[in-house]
């Protein structure tokens, strides 16, 4: 099926798909784009995805941690980067020096940022987060006026510029959920309070992928798109078909094919017992590779364009599929999930099989031990692609590392 050499197991991430998705989302939304690349780009490789997103016109990158922001800078990114999750005592200095936009949730954080600014002698770029209902990070509406006053005072004193005001939605994947309306209302009130206090942020933002597509009224100046940038559907059953392309394909090499009699139990605990004589295929990936164990007995894989059900439990290093009497050659390509265009499952199919969301499917497998390779289906010729696949981890735009 594929002309590429297939190792035991690998993730192939198509950066052309990322660029395509970022462009589609930008055009659809008509405002500035922040591509969210936290958690190693949802398992797709943070630095490579970030580069592709910039090429496709993403003005901003979004990450959770200071370390992630600094890793983008270390990789040469010089554009706008927002980070939003710190713990008391973390050193803001390097991120301030690197021109990263920080997020403050509280007066205590403002004090820490001010101390870092005084220490390094560089003013910060600072965004403020209002908790509009998620009850996670951010200042509550009750604490908001004091945060805004202090932030404005720090701005007047030259400690920072307040560059943004933002919040995060509870149920953007459920367009009819009442939280959407109430959060938008609370956010608009918070913006008015900030404006009255004299703040003039560059960007106001509330929407993640699902809201960016489904709720035009919350696009404001900037949308923060994570999952949809990777070509996955953040609101299954609700999103219009925008032609997004899943960027990640997870594939392995069929290790073994064998016949079993009716009554043979399969994998640990014999949670599946063959009700007929059949053939089984051994796929050399498991939860040690980030394959979700909760998809035991429910997911399927694609072999030669046909879906084959996983039988019994997913083990640490391997899983077993039912070939139903067929005998594909050992060495054949097994697609766990990919674009869905070749008849194989998608990450969304795996999410449904495992009772989770596709966010977790890709982030987990990207954090496992599968080799991750970046390709570019627009730019790589077959020859260039083969060369890239054979290359060392640090060569060119293609990464063949541990995949962490
Ligand atoms: C992860 C995250 C996003 C991206 O969400 P998607 O649903 O993947 O688009 C946006 N904003 C914040 C604050 C996040 O933590």
mmCIF file of C-alpha atoms and ligand atoms in Angstrom:
data_model
loop_
_atom_site.group_PDB
_atom_site.id
_atom_site.type_symbol
_atom_site.label_atom_id
_atom_site.label_comp_id
_atom_site.label_asym_id
_atom_site.label_seq_id
_atom_site.Cartn_x
_atom_site.Cartn_y
_atom_site.Cartn_z
ATOM 1 C CA UNK A 1 0.000 0.000 0.000
ATOM 2 C CA UNK A 2 2.699 2.431 1.004
ATOM 3 C CA UNK A 3 6.047 2.604 -0.763
ATOM 4 C CA UNK A 4 7.727 3.622 2.486
ATOM 5 C CA UNK A 5 9.750 1.283 4.644
ATOM 6 C CA UNK A 6 7.714 0.537 7.758
ATOM 7 C CA UNK A 7 9.598 -0.046 10.983
ATOM 8 C CA UNK A 8 8.055 -1.933 13.916
ATOM 9 C CA UNK A 9 5.844 1.006 14.615
ATOM 10 C CA UNK A 10 5.854 4.647 13.684
ATOM 11 C CA UNK A 11 3.936 7.871 13.671
ATOM 12 C CA UNK A 12 3.992 9.777 10.423
ATOM 13 C CA UNK A 13 2.999 13.421 10.752
ATOM 14 C CA UNK A 14 2.249 15.281 7.532
ATOM 15 C CA UNK A 15 3.176 18.926 7.976
ATOM 16 C CA UNK A 16 1.367 19.827 4.750
ATOM 17 C CA UNK A 17 -1.839 18.712 6.483
ATOM 18 C CA UNK A 18 -1.073 21.007 9.423
ATOM 19 C CA UNK A 19 -0.505 23.955 7.084
ATOM 20 C CA UNK A 20 -3.705 23.142 5.209
ATOM 21 C CA UNK A 21 -5.738 22.958 8.424
ATOM 22 C CA UNK A 22 -4.324 26.205 9.805
ATOM 23 C CA UNK A 23 -5.155 27.984 6.555
ATOM 24 C CA UNK A 24 -8.669 26.551 6.398
ATOM 25 C CA UNK A 25 -9.370 27.575 9.992
ATOM 26 C CA UNK A 26 -7.909 31.050 9.487
ATOM 27 C CA UNK A 27 -10.017 31.650 6.408
ATOM 28 C CA UNK A 28 -13.113 30.300 8.106
ATOM 29 C CA UNK A 29 -12.677 32.501 11.188
ATOM 30 C CA UNK A 30 -11.357 35.694 9.583
ATOM 31 C CA UNK A 31 -9.374 36.756 12.657
ATOM 32 C CA UNK A 32 -5.794 36.223 13.818
ATOM 33 C CA UNK A 33 -4.829 32.629 14.551
ATOM 34 C CA UNK A 34 -3.120 31.114 17.575
ATOM 35 C CA UNK A 35 -2.095 27.528 16.919
ATOM 36 C CA UNK A 36 -1.965 25.650 20.214
ATOM 37 C CA UNK A 37 1.103 23.396 20.339
ATOM 38 C CA UNK A 38 1.214 22.395 24.009
ATOM 39 C CA UNK A 39 1.915 18.807 25.062
ATOM 40 C CA UNK A 40 4.403 18.340 22.232
ATOM 41 C CA UNK A 41 1.922 19.582 19.696
ATOM 42 C CA UNK A 42 -0.763 17.149 20.902
ATOM 43 C CA UNK A 43 1.779 14.413 20.269
ATOM 44 C CA UNK A 44 2.590 15.601 16.742
ATOM 45 C CA UNK A 45 5.931 17.261 17.601
ATOM 46 C CA UNK A 46 5.786 20.803 18.964
ATOM 47 C CA UNK A 47 8.643 22.404 17.061
ATOM 48 C CA UNK A 48 7.782 20.946 13.664
ATOM 49 C CA UNK A 49 4.097 21.770 14.029
ATOM 50 C CA UNK A 50 4.951 25.285 15.201
ATOM 51 C CA UNK A 51 7.043 25.887 12.085
ATOM 52 C CA UNK A 52 4.282 24.610 9.831
ATOM 53 C CA UNK A 53 1.713 26.767 11.622
ATOM 54 C CA UNK A 54 3.868 29.880 11.208
ATOM 55 C CA UNK A 55 4.297 29.138 7.511
ATOM 56 C CA UNK A 56 0.528 28.922 7.212
ATOM 57 C CA UNK A 57 0.152 32.355 8.764
ATOM 58 C CA UNK A 58 -0.397 31.639 12.446
ATOM 59 C CA UNK A 59 0.503 34.913 14.198
ATOM 60 C CA UNK A 60 0.462 33.299 17.628
ATOM 61 C CA UNK A 61 1.482 30.006 19.185
ATOM 62 C CA UNK A 62 -0.093 28.833 22.426
ATOM 63 C CA UNK A 63 1.525 26.607 25.028
ATOM 64 C CA UNK A 64 0.764 25.671 28.601
ATOM 65 C CA UNK A 65 4.143 25.860 30.325
ATOM 66 C CA UNK A 66 7.134 28.190 30.461
ATOM 67 C CA UNK A 67 9.353 25.283 29.388
ATOM 68 C CA UNK A 68 7.314 24.795 26.241
ATOM 69 C CA UNK A 69 7.529 28.499 25.396
ATOM 70 C CA UNK A 70 11.286 28.504 25.912
ATOM 71 C CA UNK A 71 11.667 25.365 23.797
ATOM 72 C CA UNK A 72 9.981 27.222 20.922
ATOM 73 C CA UNK A 73 12.431 30.093 21.329
ATOM 74 C CA UNK A 74 15.360 27.673 21.506
ATOM 75 C CA UNK A 75 14.160 26.206 18.198
ATOM 76 C CA UNK A 76 14.354 29.661 16.644
ATOM 77 C CA UNK A 77 10.748 30.827 16.829
ATOM 78 C CA UNK A 78 10.618 34.594 17.209
ATOM 79 C CA UNK A 79 6.882 35.272 16.870
ATOM 80 C CA UNK A 80 4.194 35.838 19.456
ATOM 81 C CA UNK A 81 3.906 33.010 21.990
ATOM 82 C CA UNK A 82 1.418 32.886 24.873
ATOM 83 C CA UNK A 83 1.840 30.593 27.837
ATOM 84 C CA UNK A 84 -0.766 30.121 30.540
ATOM 85 C CA UNK A 85 0.157 27.764 33.297
ATOM 86 C CA UNK A 86 2.720 28.309 36.007
ATOM 87 C CA UNK A 87 3.122 27.318 39.646
ATOM 88 C CA UNK A 88 4.313 29.530 42.498
ATOM 89 C CA UNK A 89 8.090 29.902 42.563
ATOM 90 C CA UNK A 90 8.681 29.296 38.872
ATOM 91 C CA UNK A 91 11.242 31.581 37.267
ATOM 92 C CA UNK A 92 9.517 33.961 34.867
ATOM 93 C CA UNK A 93 12.780 35.714 34.002
ATOM 94 C CA UNK A 94 13.877 33.707 30.959
ATOM 95 C CA UNK A 95 10.404 33.833 29.381
ATOM 96 C CA UNK A 96 10.163 37.598 29.940
ATOM 97 C CA UNK A 97 13.606 38.054 28.425
ATOM 98 C CA UNK A 98 12.520 35.916 25.473
ATOM 99 C CA UNK A 99 9.475 38.089 24.794
ATOM 100 C CA UNK A 100 6.957 35.391 25.690
ATOM 101 C CA UNK A 101 3.493 36.591 26.691
ATOM 102 C CA UNK A 102 2.732 35.394 30.215
ATOM 103 C CA UNK A 103 -0.706 34.930 31.732
ATOM 104 C CA UNK A 104 -1.592 36.104 35.232
ATOM 105 C CA UNK A 105 -4.575 34.709 37.120
ATOM 106 C CA UNK A 106 -4.029 36.406 40.474
ATOM 107 C CA UNK A 107 -2.422 39.228 42.444
ATOM 108 C CA UNK A 108 0.160 36.746 43.718
ATOM 109 C CA UNK A 109 1.215 36.036 40.144
ATOM 110 C CA UNK A 110 1.431 39.747 39.371
ATOM 111 C CA UNK A 111 3.780 40.101 42.339
ATOM 112 C CA UNK A 112 5.958 37.272 41.066
ATOM 113 C CA UNK A 113 6.081 38.734 37.568
ATOM 114 C CA UNK A 114 6.946 42.153 38.994
ATOM 115 C CA UNK A 115 9.800 40.636 41.012
ATOM 116 C CA UNK A 116 11.146 38.940 37.883
ATOM 117 C CA UNK A 117 10.860 42.160 35.871
ATOM 118 C CA UNK A 118 12.836 44.050 38.538
ATOM 119 C CA UNK A 119 15.442 41.299 38.618
ATOM 120 C CA UNK A 120 16.111 41.184 34.890
ATOM 121 C CA UNK A 121 15.310 44.780 34.039
ATOM 122 C CA UNK A 122 13.042 43.990 31.081
ATOM 123 C CA UNK A 123 9.326 44.757 31.052
ATOM 124 C CA UNK A 124 6.998 41.808 30.531
ATOM 125 C CA UNK A 125 4.214 41.154 28.069
ATOM 126 C CA UNK A 126 1.347 40.074 30.244
ATOM 127 C CA UNK A 127 -2.132 38.751 29.586
ATOM 128 C CA UNK A 128 -4.900 38.445 32.165
ATOM 129 C CA UNK A 129 -7.282 35.522 32.417
ATOM 130 C CA UNK A 130 -10.807 35.784 33.730
ATOM 131 C CA UNK A 131 -12.560 32.616 34.914
ATOM 132 C CA UNK A 132 -15.907 32.904 33.159
ATOM 133 C CA UNK A 133 -17.244 29.602 34.446
ATOM 134 C CA UNK A 134 -14.815 26.734 33.927
ATOM 135 C CA UNK A 135 -13.677 27.103 37.546
ATOM 136 C CA UNK A 136 -10.162 26.161 36.547
ATOM 137 C CA UNK A 137 -7.511 28.886 36.120
ATOM 138 C CA UNK A 138 -8.185 32.607 36.021
ATOM 139 C CA UNK A 139 -9.544 35.262 38.348
ATOM 140 C CA UNK A 140 -13.163 34.867 39.414
ATOM 141 C CA UNK A 141 -15.464 37.735 38.458
ATOM 142 C CA UNK A 142 -15.341 38.744 42.124
ATOM 143 C CA UNK A 143 -11.541 39.024 42.057
ATOM 144 C CA UNK A 144 -11.343 40.498 38.552
ATOM 145 C CA UNK A 145 -11.628 44.229 39.363
ATOM 146 C CA UNK A 146 -8.717 44.061 41.811
ATOM 147 C CA UNK A 147 -6.574 42.093 39.333
ATOM 148 C CA UNK A 148 -7.325 44.573 36.575
ATOM 149 C CA UNK A 149 -6.563 47.587 38.811
ATOM 150 C CA UNK A 150 -3.239 46.113 39.893
ATOM 151 C CA UNK A 151 -2.355 45.147 36.334
ATOM 152 C CA UNK A 152 -3.084 48.665 35.138
ATOM 153 C CA UNK A 153 -0.995 50.137 37.956
ATOM 154 C CA UNK A 154 1.895 47.860 36.977
ATOM 155 C CA UNK A 155 1.498 48.937 33.382
ATOM 156 C CA UNK A 156 1.626 52.619 34.347
ATOM 157 C CA UNK A 157 4.703 51.869 36.455
ATOM 158 C CA UNK A 158 6.371 50.310 33.409
ATOM 159 C CA UNK A 159 6.570 46.726 34.710
ATOM 160 C CA UNK A 160 4.660 45.307 31.792
ATOM 161 C CA UNK A 161 2.259 45.925 29.022
ATOM 162 C CA UNK A 162 -1.101 44.150 29.342
ATOM 163 C CA UNK A 163 -1.281 42.617 25.890
ATOM 164 C CA UNK A 164 -4.329 40.414 26.193
ATOM 165 C CA UNK A 165 -7.420 39.445 28.110
ATOM 166 C CA UNK A 166 -8.830 35.991 27.708
ATOM 167 C CA UNK A 167 -10.872 33.119 29.046
ATOM 168 C CA UNK A 168 -11.625 29.495 28.215
ATOM 169 C CA UNK A 169 -14.923 27.753 27.480
ATOM 170 C CA UNK A 170 -16.601 24.910 29.330
ATOM 171 C CA UNK A 171 -18.600 23.247 26.571
ATOM 172 C CA UNK A 172 -17.658 24.636 23.181
ATOM 173 C CA UNK A 173 -18.207 21.138 21.768
ATOM 174 C CA UNK A 174 -21.878 21.366 22.805
ATOM 175 C CA UNK A 175 -23.195 24.441 20.978
ATOM 176 C CA UNK A 176 -26.507 24.396 22.876
ATOM 177 C CA UNK A 177 -24.937 24.149 26.329
ATOM 178 C CA UNK A 178 -26.084 27.136 28.430
ATOM 179 C CA UNK A 179 -22.513 27.772 29.608
ATOM 180 C CA UNK A 180 -21.632 29.168 26.169
ATOM 181 C CA UNK A 181 -24.032 32.088 26.489
ATOM 182 C CA UNK A 182 -23.255 32.795 30.107
ATOM 183 C CA UNK A 183 -19.497 32.671 29.577
ATOM 184 C CA UNK A 184 -19.673 35.022 26.626
ATOM 185 C CA UNK A 185 -21.720 37.459 28.742
ATOM 186 C CA UNK A 186 -19.303 37.285 31.694
ATOM 187 C CA UNK A 187 -16.355 37.749 29.326
ATOM 188 C CA UNK A 188 -17.857 40.868 27.772
ATOM 189 C CA UNK A 189 -18.490 42.279 31.248
ATOM 190 C CA UNK A 190 -14.889 41.546 32.216
ATOM 191 C CA UNK A 191 -13.644 43.345 29.087
ATOM 192 C CA UNK A 192 -15.728 46.377 30.034
ATOM 193 C CA UNK A 193 -14.244 46.401 33.543
ATOM 194 C CA UNK A 194 -10.739 46.225 32.079
ATOM 195 C CA UNK A 195 -11.465 49.001 29.618
ATOM 196 C CA UNK A 196 -12.841 51.212 32.380
ATOM 197 C CA UNK A 197 -9.620 50.618 34.311
ATOM 198 C CA UNK A 198 -7.652 51.924 31.326
ATOM 199 C CA UNK A 199 -6.403 48.664 29.821
ATOM 200 C CA UNK A 200 -6.163 48.508 26.022
ATOM 201 C CA UNK A 201 -5.102 44.932 25.218
ATOM 202 C CA UNK A 202 -3.861 43.976 21.763
ATOM 203 C CA UNK A 203 -5.936 40.794 21.754
ATOM 204 C CA UNK A 204 -9.113 39.614 23.424
ATOM 205 C CA UNK A 205 -9.765 35.906 22.984
ATOM 206 C CA UNK A 206 -12.140 33.221 24.165
ATOM 207 C CA UNK A 207 -12.507 30.548 21.468
ATOM 208 C CA UNK A 208 -10.771 27.189 21.194
ATOM 209 C CA UNK A 209 -11.192 25.060 18.049
ATOM 210 C CA UNK A 210 -14.842 24.155 18.460
ATOM 211 C CA UNK A 211 -15.946 27.679 19.375
ATOM 212 C CA UNK A 212 -13.797 29.189 16.627
ATOM 213 C CA UNK A 213 -15.769 27.211 14.078
ATOM 214 C CA UNK A 214 -19.193 27.054 15.706
ATOM 215 C CA UNK A 215 -19.656 30.377 17.505
ATOM 216 C CA UNK A 216 -18.643 33.433 15.473
ATOM 217 C CA UNK A 217 -19.592 35.819 18.286
ATOM 218 C CA UNK A 218 -16.669 34.629 20.439
ATOM 219 C CA UNK A 219 -13.935 35.009 17.837
ATOM 220 C CA UNK A 220 -13.013 38.518 19.071
ATOM 221 C CA UNK A 221 -9.431 39.360 17.930
ATOM 222 C CA UNK A 222 -7.911 35.894 17.974
ATOM 223 C CA UNK A 223 -8.922 32.239 18.047
ATOM 224 C CA UNK A 224 -6.883 29.550 19.810
ATOM 225 C CA UNK A 225 -7.028 26.410 17.704
ATOM 226 C CA UNK A 226 -5.449 23.211 18.923
ATOM 227 C CA UNK A 227 -7.186 20.004 17.906
ATOM 228 C CA UNK A 228 -8.635 21.236 14.620
ATOM 229 C CA UNK A 229 -5.151 22.320 13.489
ATOM 230 C CA UNK A 230 -4.197 18.659 13.640
ATOM 231 C CA UNK A 231 -7.169 17.801 11.441
ATOM 232 C CA UNK A 232 -9.316 16.251 14.146
ATOM 233 C CA UNK A 233 -12.885 17.129 15.031
ATOM 234 C CA UNK A 234 -13.217 18.963 18.360
ATOM 235 C CA UNK A 235 -17.018 18.666 18.379
ATOM 236 C CA UNK A 236 -18.004 15.349 16.801
ATOM 237 C CA UNK A 237 -21.484 15.537 15.382
ATOM 238 C CA UNK A 238 -21.529 19.341 15.309
ATOM 239 C CA UNK A 239 -18.707 20.563 13.117
ATOM 240 C CA UNK A 240 -19.467 21.346 9.467
ATOM 241 C CA UNK A 241 -17.179 19.592 6.994
ATOM 242 C CA UNK A 242 -14.348 22.059 6.503
ATOM 243 C CA UNK A 243 -12.114 19.541 4.754
ATOM 244 C CA UNK A 244 -9.662 19.292 7.636
ATOM 245 C CA UNK A 245 -7.060 16.558 7.141
ATOM 246 C CA UNK A 246 -5.798 14.439 10.067
ATOM 247 C CA UNK A 247 -2.044 15.015 10.182
ATOM 248 C CA UNK A 248 -1.021 11.939 12.153
ATOM 249 C CA UNK A 249 -0.931 8.367 10.923
ATOM 250 C CA UNK A 250 -0.018 5.669 13.448
ATOM 251 C CA UNK A 251 1.145 2.490 11.810
ATOM 252 C CA UNK A 252 2.967 -0.710 12.582
ATOM 253 C CA UNK A 253 4.223 -3.840 10.883
ATOM 254 C CA UNK A 254 2.192 -7.018 11.173
ATOM 255 C CA UNK A 255 4.496 -9.273 13.208
ATOM 256 C CA UNK A 256 2.846 -12.683 12.904
ATOM 257 C CA UNK A 257 -0.224 -14.475 11.568
ATOM 258 C CA UNK A 258 -1.546 -17.711 13.076
ATOM 259 C CA UNK A 259 -4.491 -20.077 13.026
ATOM 260 C CA UNK A 260 -6.456 -20.743 16.180
ATOM 261 C CA UNK A 261 -9.244 -23.185 16.901
ATOM 262 C CA UNK A 262 -12.711 -22.274 18.114
ATOM 263 C CA UNK A 263 -12.536 -21.829 21.876
ATOM 264 C CA UNK A 264 -9.060 -20.251 21.916
ATOM 265 C CA UNK A 265 -8.868 -17.419 24.461
ATOM 266 C CA UNK A 266 -6.971 -14.327 23.350
ATOM 267 C CA UNK A 267 -4.609 -12.130 25.379
ATOM 268 C CA UNK A 268 -4.472 -11.572 29.150
ATOM 269 C CA UNK A 269 -7.506 -12.726 31.066
ATOM 270 C CA UNK A 270 -9.037 -14.358 28.001
ATOM 271 C CA UNK A 271 -11.593 -11.563 27.761
ATOM 272 C CA UNK A 272 -12.254 -12.717 24.194
ATOM 273 C CA UNK A 273 -12.653 -16.344 23.201
ATOM 274 C CA UNK A 274 -12.817 -17.346 19.527
ATOM 275 C CA UNK A 275 -16.336 -18.522 18.711
ATOM 276 C CA UNK A 276 -14.998 -20.181 15.545
ATOM 277 C CA UNK A 277 -11.699 -21.172 14.051
ATOM 278 C CA UNK A 278 -10.020 -18.012 12.796
ATOM 279 C CA UNK A 279 -6.706 -16.378 11.988
ATOM 280 C CA UNK A 280 -5.129 -13.849 14.320
ATOM 281 C CA UNK A 281 -2.587 -11.136 13.601
ATOM 282 C CA UNK A 282 -0.010 -9.907 16.094
ATOM 283 C CA UNK A 283 0.545 -6.143 16.031
ATOM 284 C CA UNK A 284 3.695 -5.086 17.894
ATOM 285 C CA UNK A 285 2.346 -1.986 19.688
ATOM 286 C CA UNK A 286 0.648 -1.573 23.033
ATOM 287 C CA UNK A 287 0.077 0.828 25.877
ATOM 288 C CA UNK A 288 3.836 1.275 26.245
ATOM 289 C CA UNK A 289 3.544 3.016 22.906
ATOM 290 C CA UNK A 290 0.620 5.100 24.068
ATOM 291 C CA UNK A 291 -2.059 2.866 22.530
ATOM 292 C CA UNK A 292 -5.036 3.163 24.851
ATOM 293 C CA UNK A 293 -5.647 -0.011 26.862
ATOM 294 C CA UNK A 294 -9.242 1.072 27.281
ATOM 295 C CA UNK A 295 -9.706 0.315 23.569
ATOM 296 C CA UNK A 296 -9.175 -3.383 24.346
ATOM 297 C CA UNK A 297 -11.688 -5.451 22.432
ATOM 298 C CA UNK A 298 -13.364 -2.418 20.890
ATOM 299 C CA UNK A 299 -10.982 -0.671 18.456
ATOM 300 C CA UNK A 300 -10.035 -1.786 14.970
ATOM 301 C CA UNK A 301 -6.971 -1.397 12.768
ATOM 302 C CA UNK A 302 -6.658 -1.172 8.999
ATOM 303 C CA UNK A 303 -4.787 -3.862 7.051
ATOM 304 C CA UNK A 304 -4.830 -3.683 3.248
ATOM 305 C CA UNK A 305 -7.790 -1.339 3.345
ATOM 306 C CA UNK A 306 -9.924 -3.542 5.621
ATOM 307 C CA UNK A 307 -10.706 -2.936 9.259
ATOM 308 C CA UNK A 308 -9.762 -5.736 11.622
ATOM 309 C CA UNK A 309 -11.067 -5.796 15.199
ATOM 310 C CA UNK A 310 -8.737 -5.828 18.200
ATOM 311 C CA UNK A 311 -9.446 -8.982 20.211
ATOM 312 C CA UNK A 312 -8.859 -9.215 23.951
ATOM 313 C CA UNK A 313 -6.720 -6.852 25.951
ATOM 314 C CA UNK A 314 -4.191 -4.380 24.610
ATOM 315 C CA UNK A 315 -0.892 -5.360 26.296
ATOM 316 C CA UNK A 316 2.130 -3.187 27.053
ATOM 317 C CA UNK A 317 3.914 -4.008 23.798
ATOM 318 C CA UNK A 318 1.424 -5.771 21.571
ATOM 319 C CA UNK A 319 -2.146 -6.387 20.610
ATOM 320 C CA UNK A 320 -3.976 -9.060 18.646
ATOM 321 C CA UNK A 321 -6.418 -8.548 15.784
ATOM 322 C CA UNK A 322 -8.902 -10.917 14.203
ATOM 323 C CA UNK A 323 -8.109 -11.644 10.547
ATOM 324 C CA UNK A 324 -11.184 -13.827 10.129
ATOM 325 C CA UNK A 325 -9.496 -16.542 8.118
ATOM 326 C CA UNK A 326 -7.455 -14.215 5.898
ATOM 327 C CA UNK A 327 -3.677 -14.432 5.849
ATOM 328 C CA UNK A 328 -2.043 -11.096 5.079
ATOM 329 C CA UNK A 329 1.733 -11.429 4.935
ATOM 330 C CA UNK A 330 3.668 -10.778 8.119
ATOM 331 C CA UNK A 331 5.438 -7.516 7.371
ATOM 332 C CA UNK A 332 2.250 -5.980 5.985
ATOM 333 C CA UNK A 333 1.403 -2.470 7.020
ATOM 334 C CA UNK A 334 -1.072 -2.073 9.877
ATOM 335 C CA UNK A 335 -2.683 1.355 10.167
ATOM 336 C CA UNK A 336 -3.986 1.971 13.664
ATOM 337 C CA UNK A 337 -5.427 5.291 12.621
ATOM 338 C CA UNK A 338 -4.805 7.970 10.033
ATOM 339 C CA UNK A 339 -6.646 10.135 7.556
ATOM 340 C CA UNK A 340 -9.522 7.682 7.205
ATOM 341 C CA UNK A 341 -9.214 7.927 3.436
ATOM 342 C CA UNK A 342 -7.679 4.478 3.017
ATOM 343 C CA UNK A 343 -10.463 2.637 4.812
ATOM 344 C CA UNK A 344 -8.491 2.495 8.049
ATOM 345 C CA UNK A 345 -9.860 3.938 11.312
ATOM 346 C CA UNK A 346 -9.309 7.514 12.459
ATOM 347 C CA UNK A 347 -8.182 8.835 15.847
ATOM 348 C CA UNK A 348 -11.847 9.692 16.393
ATOM 349 C CA UNK A 349 -12.751 6.023 15.848
ATOM 350 C CA UNK A 350 -10.180 5.061 18.473
ATOM 351 C CA UNK A 351 -11.527 7.704 20.836
ATOM 352 C CA UNK A 352 -15.019 6.261 20.545
ATOM 353 C CA UNK A 353 -13.693 2.730 21.017
ATOM 354 C CA UNK A 354 -11.805 3.775 24.143
ATOM 355 C CA UNK A 355 -14.510 6.000 25.603
ATOM 356 C CA UNK A 356 -12.341 9.108 25.385
ATOM 357 C CA UNK A 357 -11.628 12.046 23.083
ATOM 358 C CA UNK A 358 -9.307 12.162 20.089
ATOM 359 C CA UNK A 359 -7.172 14.722 21.980
ATOM 360 C CA UNK A 360 -6.087 11.892 24.276
ATOM 361 C CA UNK A 361 -5.593 9.352 21.487
ATOM 362 C CA UNK A 362 -2.990 11.439 19.649
ATOM 363 C CA UNK A 363 -1.353 13.027 22.698
ATOM 364 C CA UNK A 364 -0.805 9.642 24.362
ATOM 365 C CA UNK A 365 0.554 7.869 21.328
ATOM 366 C CA UNK A 366 2.796 10.860 20.552
ATOM 367 C CA UNK A 367 4.139 10.570 24.086
ATOM 368 C CA UNK A 368 4.912 6.860 23.753
ATOM 369 C CA UNK A 369 7.923 5.201 22.228
ATOM 370 C CA UNK A 370 6.852 5.026 18.606
ATOM 371 C CA UNK A 371 9.296 6.572 16.172
ATOM 372 C CA UNK A 372 7.865 9.824 14.885
ATOM 373 C CA UNK A 373 8.663 11.006 11.380
ATOM 374 C CA UNK A 374 7.659 14.295 9.823
ATOM 375 C CA UNK A 375 6.887 14.311 6.153
ATOM 376 C CA UNK A 376 5.547 16.962 3.843
ATOM 377 C CA UNK A 377 3.162 15.573 1.264
ATOM 378 C CA UNK A 378 3.280 18.822 -0.720
ATOM 379 C CA UNK A 379 7.021 19.270 -0.880
ATOM 380 C CA UNK A 380 8.628 15.863 -0.567
ATOM 381 C CA UNK A 381 9.172 13.958 -3.769
ATOM 382 C CA UNK A 382 9.199 10.183 -3.320
ATOM 383 C CA UNK A 383 12.971 10.198 -3.417
ATOM 384 C CA UNK A 384 13.272 13.024 -0.962
ATOM 385 C CA UNK A 385 10.797 11.269 1.285
ATOM 386 C CA UNK A 386 12.712 8.006 1.255
ATOM 387 C CA UNK A 387 15.880 9.901 2.035
ATOM 388 C CA UNK A 388 14.160 11.709 4.857
ATOM 389 C CA UNK A 389 12.910 8.454 6.300
ATOM 390 C CA UNK A 390 16.388 6.958 6.227
ATOM 391 C CA UNK A 391 17.997 10.025 7.715
ATOM 392 C CA UNK A 392 19.367 10.567 11.173
ATOM 393 C CA UNK A 393 17.240 12.250 13.841
ATOM 394 C CA UNK A 394 18.756 15.677 13.406
ATOM 395 C CA UNK A 395 18.752 15.933 9.628
ATOM 396 C CA UNK A 396 16.669 18.398 7.728
ATOM 397 C CA UNK A 397 13.020 18.961 8.437
ATOM 398 C CA UNK A 398 12.379 15.312 9.122
ATOM 399 C CA UNK A 399 12.654 14.019 12.628
ATOM 400 C CA UNK A 400 13.321 10.455 13.407
ATOM 401 C CA UNK A 401 13.826 10.507 17.115
ATOM 402 C CA UNK A 402 12.565 8.543 20.042
ATOM 403 C CA UNK A 403 9.198 10.202 19.679
ATOM 404 C CA UNK A 404 9.455 10.607 23.448
HETATM 405 C C1 LIG B 1 -5.631 23.456 24.958
HETATM 406 C C2 LIG B 1 -6.211 24.801 24.928
HETATM 407 C C3 LIG B 1 -6.753 25.331 23.743
HETATM 408 C C4 LIG B 1 -6.949 24.526 22.484
HETATM 409 O O1 LIG B 1 -8.149 23.785 22.581
HETATM 410 P P1 LIG B 1 -8.661 22.937 21.332
HETATM 411 O O2 LIG B 1 -9.973 22.437 21.772
HETATM 412 O O3 LIG B 1 -7.655 21.859 21.141
HETATM 413 O O4 LIG B 1 -8.721 23.855 20.182
HETATM 414 C C5 LIG B 1 -7.162 26.644 23.744
HETATM 415 N N1 LIG B 1 -7.057 27.396 24.859
HETATM 416 C C6 LIG B 1 -6.562 26.916 26.010
HETATM 417 C C7 LIG B 1 -6.483 27.802 27.197
HETATM 418 C C8 LIG B 1 -6.138 25.596 26.095
HETATM 419 O O5 LIG B 1 -5.663 25.136 27.249
#
